[in-house]
Short mmCIF file of C-alpha atoms in Angstrom, two decimals:
data_model
loop_
_atom_site.label_atom_id
_atom_site.label_comp_id
_atom_site.label_asym_id
_atom_site.label_seq_id
_atom_site.Cartn_x
_atom_site.Cartn_y
_atom_site.Cartn_z
CA UNK A 2 127.61 92.34 81.30
CA UNK A 3 124.03 93.22 82.15
CA UNK A 4 123.63 96.10 84.54
CA UNK A 5 120.92 97.85 86.46
CA UNK A 6 120.66 101.46 85.39
CA UNK A 7 117.46 102.75 86.91
CA UNK A 8 114.66 102.13 89.35
CA UNK A 9 111.05 103.27 89.48
CA UNK A 10 108.64 103.21 92.39
CA UNK A 11 105.07 103.40 91.16
CA UNK A 12 101.49 102.86 92.26
CA UNK A 13 99.49 100.38 90.23
CA UNK A 14 95.90 101.52 90.84
CA UNK A 15 93.65 99.69 88.35
CA UNK A 16 91.58 102.83 87.67
CA UNK A 17 94.68 104.48 86.16
CA UNK A 18 94.82 101.75 83.53
CA UNK A 19 91.08 101.98 82.97
CA UNK A 20 91.29 105.78 82.53
CA UNK A 21 93.91 105.28 79.79
CA UNK A 22 92.07 102.39 78.14
CA UNK A 23 88.84 104.42 78.05
CA UNK A 24 90.38 107.69 76.85
CA UNK A 25 89.67 109.67 80.03
CA UNK A 26 93.12 111.02 80.79
CA UNK A 27 92.21 114.60 79.81
CA UNK A 28 89.18 114.74 82.10
CA UNK A 29 89.55 117.15 85.05
CA UNK A 30 89.62 114.26 87.54
CA UNK A 31 92.54 112.57 85.80
CA UNK A 32 94.45 115.38 84.07
CA UNK A 33 96.62 116.44 87.06
CA UNK A 34 97.65 112.86 87.71
CA UNK A 35 98.65 112.12 84.14
CA UNK A 36 100.39 115.47 83.71
CA UNK A 37 102.74 114.35 86.48
CA UNK A 38 103.61 111.16 84.61
CA UNK A 39 104.84 112.99 81.50
CA UNK A 40 108.37 113.91 82.66
CA UNK A 41 108.94 110.34 83.84
CA UNK A 42 107.90 109.03 80.43
CA UNK A 43 110.29 111.40 78.71
CA UNK A 44 113.06 110.32 81.06
CA UNK A 45 112.59 106.61 80.49
CA UNK A 46 112.38 107.18 76.75
CA UNK A 47 115.84 108.68 77.05
CA UNK A 48 117.23 106.01 79.40
CA UNK A 49 115.87 103.19 77.22
CA UNK A 50 116.15 100.06 79.35
CA UNK A 51 116.10 96.76 77.45
CA UNK A 52 114.48 94.80 80.27
CA UNK A 53 112.24 95.75 83.17
CA UNK A 54 112.17 93.53 86.25
CA UNK A 55 108.70 94.38 87.45
CA UNK A 56 107.88 93.75 91.10
CA UNK A 57 104.15 93.67 91.81
CA UNK A 58 101.53 91.70 93.63
CA UNK A 59 98.92 89.50 92.07
CA UNK A 60 95.36 90.36 93.16
CA UNK A 61 93.64 86.96 93.11
CA UNK A 62 94.24 86.72 89.34
CA UNK A 63 97.04 84.22 88.60
CA UNK A 64 96.97 82.87 92.15
CA UNK A 65 94.09 82.14 94.45
CA UNK A 66 94.03 80.67 97.96
CA UNK A 67 95.12 77.21 96.78
CA UNK A 68 98.74 78.20 96.26
CA UNK A 69 100.20 81.40 97.72
CA UNK A 70 103.86 81.94 96.77
CA UNK A 71 105.68 84.62 98.70
CA UNK A 72 108.03 85.37 95.77
CA UNK A 73 107.15 84.11 92.27
CA UNK A 74 109.16 84.80 89.10
CA UNK A 75 107.79 84.58 85.57
CA UNK A 76 110.12 82.78 83.15
CA UNK A 77 107.66 82.57 80.23
CA UNK A 78 108.18 84.14 76.77
CA UNK A 79 104.83 85.96 77.11
CA UNK A 80 102.55 87.15 79.90
CA UNK A 81 98.96 87.73 78.76
CA UNK A 82 96.90 90.35 80.61
CA UNK A 83 94.53 88.62 83.06
CA UNK A 84 90.75 88.90 82.88
CA UNK A 85 89.88 90.67 86.12
CA UNK A 86 86.16 90.51 85.46
CA UNK A 87 85.91 93.20 82.77
CA UNK A 88 87.69 91.21 80.06
CA UNK A 89 91.50 91.43 79.68
CA UNK A 90 92.94 94.96 79.20
CA UNK A 91 93.40 95.70 75.52
CA UNK A 92 97.14 96.29 75.72
CA UNK A 93 100.04 94.76 73.80
CA UNK A 94 101.22 91.31 74.85
CA UNK A 95 103.84 91.61 77.59
CA UNK A 96 106.94 89.85 76.30
CA UNK A 97 109.24 88.10 78.76
CA UNK A 98 112.96 87.50 78.73
CA UNK A 99 113.23 83.76 79.48
CA UNK A 100 117.03 83.59 79.35
CA UNK A 101 117.61 86.34 81.87
CA UNK A 102 114.60 85.20 83.92
CA UNK A 103 116.02 81.68 84.26
CA UNK A 104 119.42 83.08 85.06
CA UNK A 105 117.85 85.22 87.79
CA UNK A 106 115.97 82.20 89.11
CA UNK A 107 119.08 80.04 89.35
CA UNK A 108 121.15 82.84 90.84
CA UNK A 109 118.51 83.85 93.39
CA UNK A 110 117.91 80.30 94.57
CA UNK A 111 121.67 79.72 94.85
CA UNK A 112 121.65 82.95 96.85
CA UNK A 113 119.05 81.45 99.25
CA UNK A 114 115.96 83.20 97.88
CA UNK A 115 113.62 80.28 97.17
CA UNK A 116 111.64 81.61 94.25
CA UNK A 117 108.49 79.96 92.94
CA UNK A 118 109.04 79.43 89.21
CA UNK A 119 106.13 80.26 86.90
CA UNK A 120 106.04 79.08 83.30
CA UNK A 121 102.51 80.36 82.97
CA UNK A 122 101.38 83.53 84.71
CA UNK A 123 98.67 85.86 83.46
CA UNK A 124 99.46 89.31 84.84
CA UNK A 125 96.87 91.67 86.24
CA UNK A 126 96.79 95.45 86.74
CA UNK A 127 99.61 95.17 89.28
CA UNK A 128 102.01 94.49 86.44
CA UNK A 129 100.32 96.18 83.50
CA UNK A 130 99.41 99.56 85.02
CA UNK A 131 103.02 100.56 85.84
CA UNK A 132 103.94 99.74 82.22
CA UNK A 133 101.10 101.99 81.06
CA UNK A 134 102.18 104.75 83.44
CA UNK A 135 105.77 104.68 82.20
CA UNK A 136 105.34 103.83 78.51
CA UNK A 137 101.88 105.14 77.63
CA UNK A 138 99.93 103.35 74.92
CA UNK A 139 102.44 102.03 72.34
CA UNK A 140 101.66 99.41 69.69
CA UNK A 141 104.13 97.17 71.44
CA UNK A 142 106.01 97.59 74.72
CA UNK A 143 109.52 98.96 74.20
CA UNK A 144 110.93 96.56 76.83
CA UNK A 145 110.85 92.92 77.72
CA UNK A 146 109.51 92.24 81.20
CA UNK A 147 110.40 89.82 83.96
CA UNK A 148 107.50 89.86 86.39
CA UNK A 149 108.15 89.02 90.03
CA UNK A 150 104.96 88.63 92.08
CA UNK A 151 105.10 89.15 95.85
CA UNK A 152 102.43 87.98 98.26
CA UNK A 153 101.05 90.91 100.23
CA UNK A 154 97.46 89.64 100.45
CA UNK A 155 97.74 86.67 102.78
CA UNK A 156 99.25 87.82 106.05
CA UNK A 157 102.13 87.84 106.83
CA UNK A 158 103.84 89.48 103.85
CA UNK A 159 107.63 89.40 103.56
CA UNK A 160 109.36 92.06 105.67
CA UNK A 161 110.78 95.26 104.28
CA UNK A 162 114.28 94.03 105.02
CA UNK A 163 113.67 90.71 103.26
CA UNK A 164 112.45 92.60 100.21
CA UNK A 165 115.47 94.92 100.27
CA UNK A 166 117.80 91.92 100.51
CA UNK A 167 116.02 90.29 97.58
CA UNK A 168 116.70 93.46 95.62
CA UNK A 169 120.39 93.19 96.42
CA UNK A 170 120.37 89.57 95.30
CA UNK A 171 118.65 90.60 92.06
CA UNK A 172 121.45 93.05 91.46
CA UNK A 173 124.11 90.35 91.97
CA UNK A 174 122.17 88.11 89.60
CA UNK A 175 121.86 90.76 86.88
CA UNK A 176 125.54 91.63 87.10
CA UNK A 177 126.54 88.01 86.59
CA UNK A 178 124.67 87.78 83.28
CA UNK A 179 126.99 87.94 80.29
CA UNK A 180 124.91 89.72 77.69
CA UNK A 181 125.07 93.52 77.52
CA UNK A 182 121.64 94.56 78.71
CA UNK A 183 120.31 97.68 80.38
CA UNK A 184 117.94 96.66 83.16
CA UNK A 185 115.46 98.79 85.10
CA UNK A 186 113.65 97.59 88.20
CA UNK A 187 110.11 98.75 88.98
CA UNK A 188 108.81 98.36 92.53
CA UNK A 189 105.06 98.90 92.52
CA UNK A 190 101.96 99.19 94.70
CA UNK A 191 100.75 101.68 97.28
CA UNK A 192 100.94 104.34 98.27
CA UNK A 193 98.67 104.70 101.31
CA UNK A 194 95.24 103.21 100.74
CA UNK A 195 92.67 100.95 102.30
CA UNK A 196 90.02 99.21 100.26
CA UNK A 197 88.29 97.24 102.98
CA UNK A 198 86.21 97.61 106.13
CA UNK A 199 84.71 100.64 107.83
CA UNK A 200 88.07 102.35 107.37
CA UNK A 201 87.89 102.11 103.56
CA UNK A 202 89.25 105.23 101.91
CA UNK A 203 92.05 105.78 104.43
CA UNK A 204 95.06 107.67 103.07
CA UNK A 205 98.06 109.21 104.83
CA UNK A 206 99.95 111.80 102.78
CA UNK A 207 102.36 112.54 105.68
CA UNK A 208 103.43 108.91 105.79
CA UNK A 209 103.73 108.74 102.02
CA UNK A 210 105.83 111.90 101.74
CA UNK A 211 108.21 110.74 104.44
CA UNK A 212 108.52 107.41 102.63
CA UNK A 213 109.38 109.22 99.39
CA UNK A 214 111.86 111.48 101.18
CA UNK A 215 113.75 108.61 102.82
CA UNK A 216 113.62 105.89 100.19
CA UNK A 217 116.45 107.34 98.10
CA UNK A 218 118.97 108.64 100.67
CA UNK A 219 118.17 106.56 103.78
CA UNK A 220 116.20 103.44 102.85
CA UNK A 221 117.50 101.56 105.90
CA UNK A 222 115.42 103.87 108.09
CA UNK A 223 112.28 102.53 106.46
CA UNK A 224 113.18 98.84 106.57
CA UNK A 225 112.17 98.34 110.17
CA UNK A 226 108.57 99.48 109.64
CA UNK A 227 106.52 96.44 110.64
CA UNK A 228 103.57 95.09 108.66
CA UNK A 229 101.28 96.24 111.45
CA UNK A 230 102.68 99.75 111.26
CA UNK A 231 102.02 99.84 107.51
CA UNK A 232 98.43 98.77 108.08
CA UNK A 233 97.97 101.30 110.84
CA UNK A 234 99.66 104.22 109.09
CA UNK A 235 99.34 103.52 105.36
CA UNK A 236 96.13 101.46 105.38
CA UNK A 237 95.65 97.74 104.92
CA UNK A 238 96.66 97.88 101.23
CA UNK A 239 99.47 100.36 101.90
CA UNK A 240 101.48 97.27 102.87
CA UNK A 241 102.20 96.99 99.11
CA UNK A 242 104.95 99.55 99.67
CA UNK A 243 107.33 96.80 100.85
CA UNK A 244 107.71 95.95 97.16
CA UNK A 245 109.43 99.28 96.53
CA UNK A 246 112.36 98.03 98.66
CA UNK A 247 113.11 95.28 96.14
CA UNK A 248 113.65 98.03 93.57
CA UNK A 249 115.66 100.15 96.00
CA UNK A 250 117.83 97.21 97.07
CA UNK A 251 118.73 96.53 93.44
CA UNK A 252 120.18 100.04 93.00
CA UNK A 253 123.41 101.66 94.18
CA UNK A 254 123.63 102.72 97.83
CA UNK A 255 123.66 106.28 96.47
CA UNK A 256 121.15 107.13 93.78
CA UNK A 257 120.07 110.24 91.98
CA UNK A 258 116.36 111.05 92.18
CA UNK A 259 115.30 112.19 88.73
CA UNK A 260 111.54 112.42 89.10
CA UNK A 261 108.85 112.51 91.75
CA UNK A 262 105.07 112.87 91.58
CA UNK A 263 102.43 112.50 94.28
CA UNK A 264 98.68 112.83 93.96
CA UNK A 265 95.51 111.98 95.91
CA UNK A 266 93.26 110.38 94.83
CA UNK A 267 93.07 107.88 92.03
CA UNK A 268 89.91 105.97 92.85
CA UNK A 269 90.49 104.91 96.50
CA UNK A 270 94.25 105.39 96.66
CA UNK A 271 97.09 107.84 97.03
CA UNK A 272 99.43 107.69 94.03
CA UNK A 273 103.19 108.03 94.04
CA UNK A 274 105.78 107.85 91.29
CA UNK A 275 109.52 108.17 91.90
CA UNK A 276 112.45 107.47 89.59
CA UNK A 277 116.13 106.94 90.37
CA UNK A 278 119.26 106.57 88.32
CA UNK A 279 122.38 104.72 89.27
CA UNK A 280 125.44 106.90 88.92
CA UNK A 281 126.90 104.78 86.13
CA UNK A 282 123.87 104.40 83.90
CA UNK B 16 106.98 77.89 120.14
CA UNK B 17 105.41 81.26 120.68
CA UNK B 18 102.45 82.07 118.50
CA UNK B 19 102.88 85.03 116.17
CA UNK B 20 101.72 88.17 117.90
CA UNK B 21 98.62 89.75 116.49
CA UNK B 22 99.25 93.36 117.30
CA UNK B 23 96.86 94.60 114.63
CA UNK B 24 93.51 93.56 116.07
CA UNK B 25 92.97 97.02 117.59
CA UNK B 26 93.18 98.85 114.25
CA UNK B 27 89.63 100.10 113.71
CA UNK B 28 87.53 98.99 110.75
CA UNK B 29 90.24 96.71 109.38
CA UNK B 30 90.23 92.97 108.72
CA UNK B 31 93.75 91.62 108.46
CA UNK B 32 93.67 88.52 106.28
CA UNK B 33 95.71 86.28 108.53
CA UNK B 34 95.61 82.52 109.16
CA UNK B 35 92.39 82.76 111.17
CA UNK B 36 90.53 84.49 108.34
CA UNK B 37 92.13 82.34 105.66
CA UNK B 38 90.74 79.23 107.35
CA UNK B 39 87.36 80.76 108.02
CA UNK B 40 86.96 82.19 104.52
CA UNK B 41 88.61 79.67 102.22
CA UNK B 42 85.43 78.35 100.60
CA UNK B 43 83.82 81.79 100.48
CA UNK B 44 86.80 83.33 98.76
CA UNK B 45 87.17 80.44 96.34
CA UNK B 46 83.50 80.83 95.39
CA UNK B 47 84.24 84.48 94.58
CA UNK B 48 87.30 83.45 92.58
CA UNK B 49 85.16 81.05 90.54
CA UNK B 50 83.36 84.08 89.09
CA UNK B 51 86.50 84.77 87.02
CA UNK B 52 85.16 82.16 84.58
CA UNK B 53 82.40 83.33 82.21
CA UNK B 54 80.59 79.97 82.31
CA UNK B 55 80.44 80.10 86.10
CA UNK B 56 79.09 83.65 86.02
CA UNK B 57 76.33 82.42 83.71
CA UNK B 58 75.39 79.63 86.12
CA UNK B 59 75.46 81.96 89.09
CA UNK B 60 73.30 84.45 87.21
CA UNK B 61 70.72 81.77 86.39
CA UNK B 62 70.29 80.56 89.97
CA UNK B 63 72.48 82.08 92.66
CA UNK B 64 71.41 79.80 95.51
CA UNK B 65 71.82 76.69 93.45
CA UNK B 66 75.27 77.70 92.25
CA UNK B 67 76.31 78.47 95.82
CA UNK B 68 75.26 75.01 96.96
CA UNK B 69 78.29 73.53 95.23
CA UNK B 70 80.56 75.47 97.64
CA UNK B 71 81.05 74.56 101.25
CA UNK B 72 79.80 77.85 102.73
CA UNK B 73 78.25 78.33 106.13
CA UNK B 74 74.62 79.49 106.20
CA UNK B 75 75.79 82.93 107.32
CA UNK B 76 78.27 83.19 104.45
CA UNK B 77 75.62 82.07 101.95
CA UNK B 78 73.19 84.69 103.21
CA UNK B 79 75.84 87.43 103.14
CA UNK B 80 76.61 86.55 99.51
CA UNK B 81 72.95 86.49 98.45
CA UNK B 82 72.24 89.78 100.21
CA UNK B 83 75.51 91.42 99.18
CA UNK B 84 76.41 92.35 102.74
CA UNK B 85 79.87 93.63 101.91
CA UNK B 86 81.08 94.27 105.45
CA UNK B 87 79.56 91.04 106.75
CA UNK B 88 81.47 89.11 104.06
CA UNK B 89 84.73 90.38 105.57
CA UNK B 90 83.58 89.50 109.08
CA UNK B 91 82.96 85.96 107.84
CA UNK B 92 86.45 85.50 106.40
CA UNK B 93 86.13 87.20 103.04
CA UNK B 94 89.16 88.88 101.52
CA UNK B 95 88.47 92.15 99.76
CA UNK B 96 90.22 91.18 96.52
CA UNK B 97 88.06 88.08 96.33
CA UNK B 98 84.75 89.53 97.50
CA UNK B 99 85.23 92.41 95.03
CA UNK B 100 84.84 89.86 92.23
CA UNK B 101 81.21 89.58 93.35
CA UNK B 102 80.91 93.36 93.14
CA UNK B 103 82.38 93.30 89.63
CA UNK B 104 79.78 90.66 88.78
CA UNK B 105 77.12 93.12 89.94
CA UNK B 106 78.71 95.99 88.00
CA UNK B 107 79.56 97.83 91.23
CA UNK B 108 82.62 99.99 91.78
CA UNK B 109 85.17 99.85 94.58
CA UNK B 110 83.81 103.19 95.73
CA UNK B 111 80.29 101.77 95.95
CA UNK B 112 81.54 98.89 98.09
CA UNK B 113 83.79 101.21 100.13
CA UNK B 114 80.77 103.38 100.84
CA UNK B 115 78.55 100.41 101.78
CA UNK B 116 81.16 99.11 104.20
CA UNK B 117 81.54 102.46 105.91
CA UNK B 118 77.94 103.64 105.90
CA UNK B 119 78.17 106.15 103.08
CA UNK B 120 76.69 106.47 99.62
CA UNK B 121 78.99 105.99 96.66
CA UNK B 122 78.76 109.74 96.02
CA UNK B 123 79.69 110.59 99.60
CA UNK B 124 82.59 108.19 99.41
CA UNK B 125 83.81 109.70 96.17
CA UNK B 126 83.58 113.19 97.67
CA UNK B 127 85.57 112.06 100.69
CA UNK B 128 88.31 110.73 98.41
CA UNK B 129 88.37 114.01 96.48
CA UNK B 130 88.95 115.82 99.78
CA UNK B 131 92.02 113.62 100.25
CA UNK B 132 90.60 110.46 101.73
CA UNK B 133 89.45 109.27 105.13
CA UNK B 134 90.97 110.64 108.32
CA UNK B 135 90.65 109.55 111.92
CA UNK B 136 87.83 112.09 112.25
CA UNK B 137 85.78 110.57 109.44
CA UNK B 138 84.75 107.83 111.85
#
């Protein structure tokens, strides 16, 4: 049986990927951020998941305003890095897991989560930066990846509770898959940041720290935060944090926090990284 | 049926990309998205006004694009992820655009982020 062994909440700031791609991680600006990633990398190298279900949002790369799926799952064998205007990131091809991805799709739709099915989906920094954060710069990624893209750009986004419930449904789906596979779920985006308007540059470390404190032991206390409250407190792009609930919902009710890192800033954003293990991993 | 409540309009300096803005900014944002394609960037580079004429923009939107009025683009229905493609075309950073939108230089914006980001008191 496949089982979920671990979860990671991670920012996906594009500048983090660019700093790695351009060899800047030892510069004074970046060094403290990357130093905080090291223990998480060592941990995941020990945990060794076979598959990562990677929850992220597309940033006008695979999708534009013609079609805006709320939840989209990638079932392809490969997901090429998208060209976001600088040329595609020079990273290894992201390999999918079509069998498990189709199983998830069928199970989730049977479970009343109406996923949009994507046979072709270039993935942008939202998906690739968390892989870089957790696995560094290998010649090939040590995991296969099932990307799930969530709309948080066109208002309204799905609610925190809906995301949490999707996570629970993902868990049921994984556990009904016959092959022995170790699965990790990454929920990405955030933390507090605002890219747009006269309020650009907004961050809120108090909000972020409370979010990190509660997400493991008392996630239900965070689920009622409304989209408006995210925008007000965590900035207009801080709304991405709802995607962390999909990860949290896929884990046990009780989890062990194994790593936490928080840093401001990377480019225009606050950065958070948190890792959990299920008790039976 | 009750309309969805828009309880976010009072958040200062923030443009929530809801149905109203999506309708207003569809063509503008799709123009920005077209710059993902190298051939389109070439055409836009050769003659910006001419390239823009193939998109159904309002005169105000066209002017805001040509003059790179970053805040105005949002007021006219632009979405930051789309309008930023125009900034990438220009070789500008998110911190440059963030500064322009909030009346700061890129350097001032960068300094503000290094101090931990914007607070209520930063205007």
